[in-house]
Short mmCIF file of C-alpha atoms and ligand atoms in Angstrom, two decimals:
data_model
loop_
_atom_site.label_atom_id
_atom_site.label_comp_id
_atom_site.label_asym_id
_atom_site.label_seq_id
_atom_site.Cartn_x
_atom_site.Cartn_y
_atom_site.Cartn_z
CA UNK A 1 -9.22 -2.17 15.80
CA UNK A 2 -7.00 -4.10 13.63
CA UNK A 3 -4.61 -1.33 13.13
CA UNK A 4 -1.35 -1.51 13.16
CA UNK A 5 -1.80 -4.64 10.74
CA UNK A 6 1.72 -6.21 9.96
CA UNK A 7 2.01 -8.39 6.64
CA UNK A 8 4.55 -9.70 4.00
CA UNK A 9 4.15 -11.33 0.84
CA UNK A 10 5.58 -11.65 -2.71
CA UNK A 11 4.92 -8.92 -5.38
CA UNK A 12 3.06 -10.25 -8.32
CA UNK A 13 2.12 -9.03 -11.51
CA UNK A 14 -0.99 -6.79 -11.36
CA UNK A 15 -3.81 -6.38 -13.96
CA UNK A 16 -2.03 -3.21 -15.49
CA UNK A 17 -4.78 -0.84 -14.51
CA UNK A 18 -2.22 1.54 -15.73
CA UNK A 19 -0.96 2.87 -11.91
CA UNK A 20 2.64 3.22 -13.44
CA UNK A 21 1.16 5.52 -16.17
CA UNK A 22 -0.35 7.80 -13.50
CA UNK A 23 3.02 8.12 -11.87
CA UNK A 24 2.08 5.67 -9.04
CA UNK A 25 3.20 2.03 -9.55
CA UNK A 26 1.56 -0.06 -7.16
CA UNK A 27 3.03 -3.30 -5.94
CA UNK A 28 0.26 -5.75 -5.86
CA UNK A 29 0.27 -8.91 -3.52
CA UNK A 30 -0.91 -12.27 -4.35
CA UNK A 31 -4.40 -13.41 -3.64
CA UNK A 32 -3.36 -15.90 -0.87
CA UNK A 33 -1.76 -12.93 0.89
CA UNK A 34 -5.02 -10.86 0.55
CA UNK A 35 -6.98 -13.58 1.66
CA UNK A 36 -4.95 -13.78 4.81
CA UNK A 37 -6.10 -10.31 5.58
CA UNK A 38 -8.87 -9.78 8.22
CA UNK A 39 -12.11 -10.00 5.95
CA UNK A 40 -13.67 -7.00 7.91
CA UNK A 41 -10.96 -4.56 6.86
CA UNK A 42 -12.45 -1.42 5.07
CA UNK A 43 -12.06 -0.82 1.61
CA UNK A 44 -10.34 2.35 0.97
CA UNK A 45 -6.63 4.49 1.13
CA UNK A 46 -4.35 3.74 4.03
CA UNK A 47 -1.08 5.20 5.13
CA UNK A 48 1.78 3.05 6.69
CA UNK A 49 5.36 1.65 6.28
CA UNK A 50 6.83 -0.67 3.54
CA UNK A 51 10.02 -2.46 2.75
CA UNK A 52 11.03 -4.55 -0.14
CA UNK A 53 13.50 -7.52 0.80
CA UNK A 54 15.79 -6.43 3.59
CA UNK A 55 15.88 -2.77 1.93
CA UNK A 56 15.04 0.29 3.63
CA UNK A 57 12.06 1.24 5.28
CA UNK A 58 9.74 3.70 3.51
CA UNK A 59 6.46 5.65 3.61
CA UNK A 60 3.42 4.29 1.66
CA UNK A 61 -0.01 4.67 0.69
CA UNK A 62 -1.92 1.21 0.14
CA UNK A 63 -5.31 0.83 -1.62
CA UNK A 64 -7.73 -1.93 -0.65
CA UNK A 65 -10.20 -2.48 -3.13
CA UNK A 66 -12.36 -4.90 -5.00
CA UNK A 67 -10.62 -6.79 -7.76
CA UNK A 68 -12.21 -6.28 -11.10
CA UNK A 69 -9.95 -9.53 -12.08
CA UNK A 70 -12.41 -11.57 -10.07
CA UNK A 71 -15.64 -9.55 -10.96
CA UNK A 72 -14.82 -7.57 -7.51
CA UNK A 73 -15.60 -10.48 -5.65
CA UNK A 74 -12.07 -10.26 -4.09
CA UNK A 75 -10.13 -7.80 -2.71
CA UNK A 76 -6.91 -6.36 -4.02
CA UNK A 77 -4.26 -5.02 -2.09
CA UNK A 78 -2.05 -2.53 -3.75
CA UNK A 79 0.94 -0.57 -2.31
CA UNK A 80 2.39 2.61 -3.61
CA UNK A 81 6.08 3.20 -1.77
CA UNK A 82 7.03 6.79 -1.55
CA UNK A 83 10.36 6.28 -3.05
CA UNK A 84 11.96 5.94 -6.50
CA UNK A 85 13.60 2.69 -6.97
CA UNK A 86 15.87 2.03 -10.02
CA UNK A 87 14.44 -1.08 -10.73
CA UNK A 88 10.99 -3.34 -10.54
CA UNK A 89 10.93 -5.72 -7.93
CA UNK A 90 8.30 -8.26 -8.96
CA UNK A 91 8.99 -11.69 -6.80
CA UNK A 92 10.35 -9.77 -3.87
CA UNK A 93 9.30 -9.96 -0.44
CA UNK A 94 7.42 -7.02 0.41
CA UNK A 95 6.73 -6.18 4.04
CA UNK A 96 4.08 -3.56 5.22
CA UNK A 97 2.76 -2.29 8.32
CA UNK A 98 -0.65 -0.91 8.00
CA UNK A 99 -0.88 1.90 10.40
CA UNK A 100 -4.02 4.38 9.32
CA UNK A 101 -6.90 5.07 7.29
CA UNK A 102 -7.20 7.96 4.97
CA UNK A 103 -10.59 7.71 3.10
CA UNK A 104 -12.72 5.22 1.37
CA UNK A 105 -12.72 4.15 -2.09
CA UNK A 106 -14.09 6.58 -4.52
CA UNK A 107 -15.00 7.05 -8.39
CA UNK A 108 -13.65 9.89 -10.14
CA UNK A 109 -15.18 12.15 -12.86
CA UNK A 110 -11.69 12.63 -14.52
CA UNK A 111 -8.29 11.53 -14.83
CA UNK A 112 -7.13 15.06 -13.29
CA UNK A 113 -9.56 14.32 -10.18
CA UNK A 114 -7.82 10.81 -9.57
CA UNK A 115 -4.60 12.20 -9.80
CA UNK A 116 -4.94 14.81 -7.74
CA UNK A 117 -6.60 12.94 -5.07
CA UNK A 118 -3.67 10.52 -5.17
CA UNK A 119 -1.51 13.32 -4.69
CA UNK A 120 -3.56 14.69 -1.44
CA UNK A 121 -3.26 10.96 -0.26
CA UNK A 122 0.55 10.93 -0.47
CA UNK A 123 0.92 14.11 1.33
CA UNK A 124 -1.21 13.25 4.10
CA UNK A 125 0.29 9.81 4.53
CA UNK A 126 3.69 11.80 4.79
CA UNK A 127 2.16 14.17 7.54
CA UNK A 128 0.92 11.41 9.64
CA UNK A 129 3.97 9.17 9.34
CA UNK A 130 5.86 12.11 10.57
CA UNK A 131 4.06 12.15 13.88
CA UNK A 132 6.07 10.59 16.72
CA UNK A 133 3.61 7.70 17.63
CA UNK A 134 3.72 6.63 13.89
CA UNK A 135 7.32 7.17 13.09
CA UNK A 136 8.16 4.73 15.74
CA UNK A 137 6.67 2.10 14.07
CA UNK A 138 9.39 2.32 11.19
CA UNK A 139 11.82 0.97 13.86
CA UNK A 140 9.70 -2.01 14.73
CA UNK A 141 11.43 -5.49 14.88
CA UNK A 142 9.16 -6.59 12.38
CA UNK A 143 11.20 -4.70 9.71
CA UNK A 144 14.46 -5.11 11.66
CA UNK A 145 14.74 -8.67 13.22
CA UNK A 146 17.08 -8.73 15.96
CA UNK A 147 20.21 -10.65 15.50
P1 ADP B 1 1.19 -4.10 -11.88
O1 ADP B 1 -0.27 -3.68 -12.59
O2 ADP B 1 2.03 -5.11 -12.26
O3 ADP B 1 0.94 -3.88 -10.51
P2 ADP B 1 1.95 -1.32 -12.02
O4 ADP B 1 1.88 -0.11 -12.77
O5 ADP B 1 0.95 -1.10 -10.56
O6 ADP B 1 2.01 -2.82 -12.47
O7 ADP B 1 3.50 -1.15 -11.29
C1 ADP B 1 3.81 -2.08 -10.10
C2 ADP B 1 5.37 -2.47 -10.22
O8 ADP B 1 6.06 -1.33 -10.35
C3 ADP B 1 5.68 -3.18 -8.92
O9 ADP B 1 5.18 -4.49 -8.81
C4 ADP B 1 7.29 -2.89 -8.73
O10 ADP B 1 7.83 -3.81 -9.16
C5 ADP B 1 7.40 -1.33 -9.42
N1 ADP B 1 7.64 -0.31 -8.60
C6 ADP B 1 8.71 0.52 -9.07
N2 ADP B 1 8.74 1.52 -7.97
C7 ADP B 1 7.49 1.25 -7.39
C8 ADP B 1 7.10 2.22 -5.97
N3 ADP B 1 7.59 3.15 -5.71
N4 ADP B 1 6.07 1.42 -5.49
C9 ADP B 1 5.50 0.60 -5.84
N5 ADP B 1 5.84 -0.41 -7.02
C10 ADP B 1 6.88 0.18 -7.73
MG1 MG B 2 0.00 -2.48 -9.24
#
């Protein structure tokens, strides 16, 4: 399959779907970065590793979905890093390793159902990333270029 998939690009302003209000801000990639993704990668929720600039590598959950801004003809890729940052990092370079798939995109009946699904995704990502075969990708040269 296509995973793990490594990618980096600038963090751009999203379209304010209110991720932050739900307590899960998502760093959005630009359209160009999204277009460089394998076109057959499934929409849904993934887990992996992420780092901002040359900062520390953290666990993340990622959503690949249809972008309502482009009438759902283009994809959007949004990364929620499982870490509390002191400041926003728009304009910085986000590096990610997408490692595994959690679930397809879903519509939720209520905000409560959505929020609890996100919390479950985060717990699943943490569990998966603690497995030795996934943990080792945190040390990949992609994040820590030698020399
Ligand atoms: P937008 O619609 O502009 O993407 P969000 O509500 O999704 O707005 O917030 C995303 C922004 O929040 C990111 O671009 C980043 O600058 C900031 N941010 C702060 N903490 C995090 C985090 N843990 N994970 C992702 N983004 C974060
Ligand atoms: Mg966002």
